[in-house]
XYZ file of C-alpha atoms in Angstrom:
127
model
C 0.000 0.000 0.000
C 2.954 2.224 1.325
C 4.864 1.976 -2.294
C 1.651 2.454 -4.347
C 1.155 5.865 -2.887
C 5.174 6.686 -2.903
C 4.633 5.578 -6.894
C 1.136 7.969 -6.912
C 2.711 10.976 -4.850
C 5.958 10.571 -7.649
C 4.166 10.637 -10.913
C 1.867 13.854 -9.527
C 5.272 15.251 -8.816
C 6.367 14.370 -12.051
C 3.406 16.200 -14.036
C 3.210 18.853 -11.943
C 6.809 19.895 -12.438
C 6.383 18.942 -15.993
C 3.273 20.983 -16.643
C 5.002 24.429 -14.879
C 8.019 23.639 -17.106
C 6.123 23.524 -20.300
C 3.937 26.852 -18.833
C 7.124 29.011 -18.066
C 8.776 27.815 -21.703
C 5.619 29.274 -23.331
C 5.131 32.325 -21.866
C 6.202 34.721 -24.522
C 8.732 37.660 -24.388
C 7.522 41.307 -23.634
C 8.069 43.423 -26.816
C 5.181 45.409 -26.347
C 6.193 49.646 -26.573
C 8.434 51.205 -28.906
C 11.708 50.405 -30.616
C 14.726 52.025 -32.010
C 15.479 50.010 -34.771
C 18.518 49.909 -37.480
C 19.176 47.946 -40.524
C 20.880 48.276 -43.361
C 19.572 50.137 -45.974
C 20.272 50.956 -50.271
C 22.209 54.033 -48.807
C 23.417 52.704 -45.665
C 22.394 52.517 -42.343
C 18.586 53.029 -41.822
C 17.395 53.912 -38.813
C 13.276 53.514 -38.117
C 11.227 53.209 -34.639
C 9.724 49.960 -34.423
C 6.068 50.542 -32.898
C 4.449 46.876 -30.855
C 1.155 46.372 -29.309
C 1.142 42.740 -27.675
C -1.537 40.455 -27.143
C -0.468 37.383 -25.521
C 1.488 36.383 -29.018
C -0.106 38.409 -31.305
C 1.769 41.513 -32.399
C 0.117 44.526 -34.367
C 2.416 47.791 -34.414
C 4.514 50.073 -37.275
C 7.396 50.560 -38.519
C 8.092 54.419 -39.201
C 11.362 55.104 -41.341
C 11.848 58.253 -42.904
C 9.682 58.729 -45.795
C 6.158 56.729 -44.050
C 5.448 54.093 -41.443
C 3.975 50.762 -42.582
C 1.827 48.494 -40.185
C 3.093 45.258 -39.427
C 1.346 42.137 -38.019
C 3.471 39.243 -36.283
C 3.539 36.588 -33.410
C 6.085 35.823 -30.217
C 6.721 32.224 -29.248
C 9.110 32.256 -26.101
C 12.010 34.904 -27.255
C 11.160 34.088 -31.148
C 9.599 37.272 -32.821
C 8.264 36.891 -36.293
C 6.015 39.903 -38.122
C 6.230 40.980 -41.632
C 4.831 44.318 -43.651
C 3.757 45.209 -47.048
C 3.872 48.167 -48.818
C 4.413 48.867 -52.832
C 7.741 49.422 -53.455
C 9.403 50.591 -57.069
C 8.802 47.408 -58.393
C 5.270 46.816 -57.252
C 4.105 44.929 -53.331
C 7.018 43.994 -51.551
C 6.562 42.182 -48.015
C 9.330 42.047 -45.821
C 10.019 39.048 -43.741
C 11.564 39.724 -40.240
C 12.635 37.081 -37.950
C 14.588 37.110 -34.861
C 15.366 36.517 -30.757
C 14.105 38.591 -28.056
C 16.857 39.331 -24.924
C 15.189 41.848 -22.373
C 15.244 45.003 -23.776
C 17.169 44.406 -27.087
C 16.205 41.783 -30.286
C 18.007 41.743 -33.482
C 17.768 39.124 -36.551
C 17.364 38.809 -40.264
C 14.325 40.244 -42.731
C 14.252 38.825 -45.706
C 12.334 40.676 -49.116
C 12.464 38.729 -52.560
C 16.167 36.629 -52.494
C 17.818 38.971 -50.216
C 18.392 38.771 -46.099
C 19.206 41.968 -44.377
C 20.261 42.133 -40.639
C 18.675 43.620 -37.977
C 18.565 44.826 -34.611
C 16.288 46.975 -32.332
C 16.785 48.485 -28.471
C 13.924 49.329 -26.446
C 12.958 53.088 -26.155
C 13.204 54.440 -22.464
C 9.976 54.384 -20.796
């Protein structure tokens, strides 16, 4: 009796831990506020603010450069931010691609448009 409740008492131990491990690994990354953001550009460096409202993982927001600001629409899985914009370019629609890792109050990675990948990074704007 004494080792089937030691072997009940372990596997409730077991999913509990479990379960709070798979909770605090899905919990995603705070990127809601503004960004200062810099990539490279066809003159050089471009430098835009990088606007994010967060909803659990859904991300709506901007992205204001000098000439306009385009909306963008995204998700966050952990640190993993993904969103992408469209906007008519010289050549007709182009959508830009951007993919990268959240770490506290910076997040940089690559945004790709047609065959090329551009890198990026963005710090967060002080409150």
């Amino acid at each position: 009796m004494q080792r089937a409740i030691a072997t009940l008492l372990f596997a409730a131990l077991t999913v509990t831990l479990f379960a709070r491990s798979v909770s605090a690994q899905a919990k995603p990354a705070d990127v809601g506020g503004a960004w200062d953001m810099l990539q490279e550009g066809r003159n050089g460096p471009l430098h835009q603010t990088l606007t994010i409202q967060q909803t659990e993982t859904a991300l709506q927001g901007s992205i204001k450069g000098p000439n306009d600001e385009i909306p963008i629409t995204g998700t966050i899985s952990g640190n993993k931010i993904s969103f992408s914009l469209k906007f008519k370019g010289r050549g007709g629609e182009e959508i830009h691609e951007y993919e990268g890792t959240v770490t506290a109050d910076a997040m940089s990675g690559t945004m790709k448009v047609n065959d090329r990948s551009i890198e990026w990074s963005a710090k967060r704007q002080a409150h």
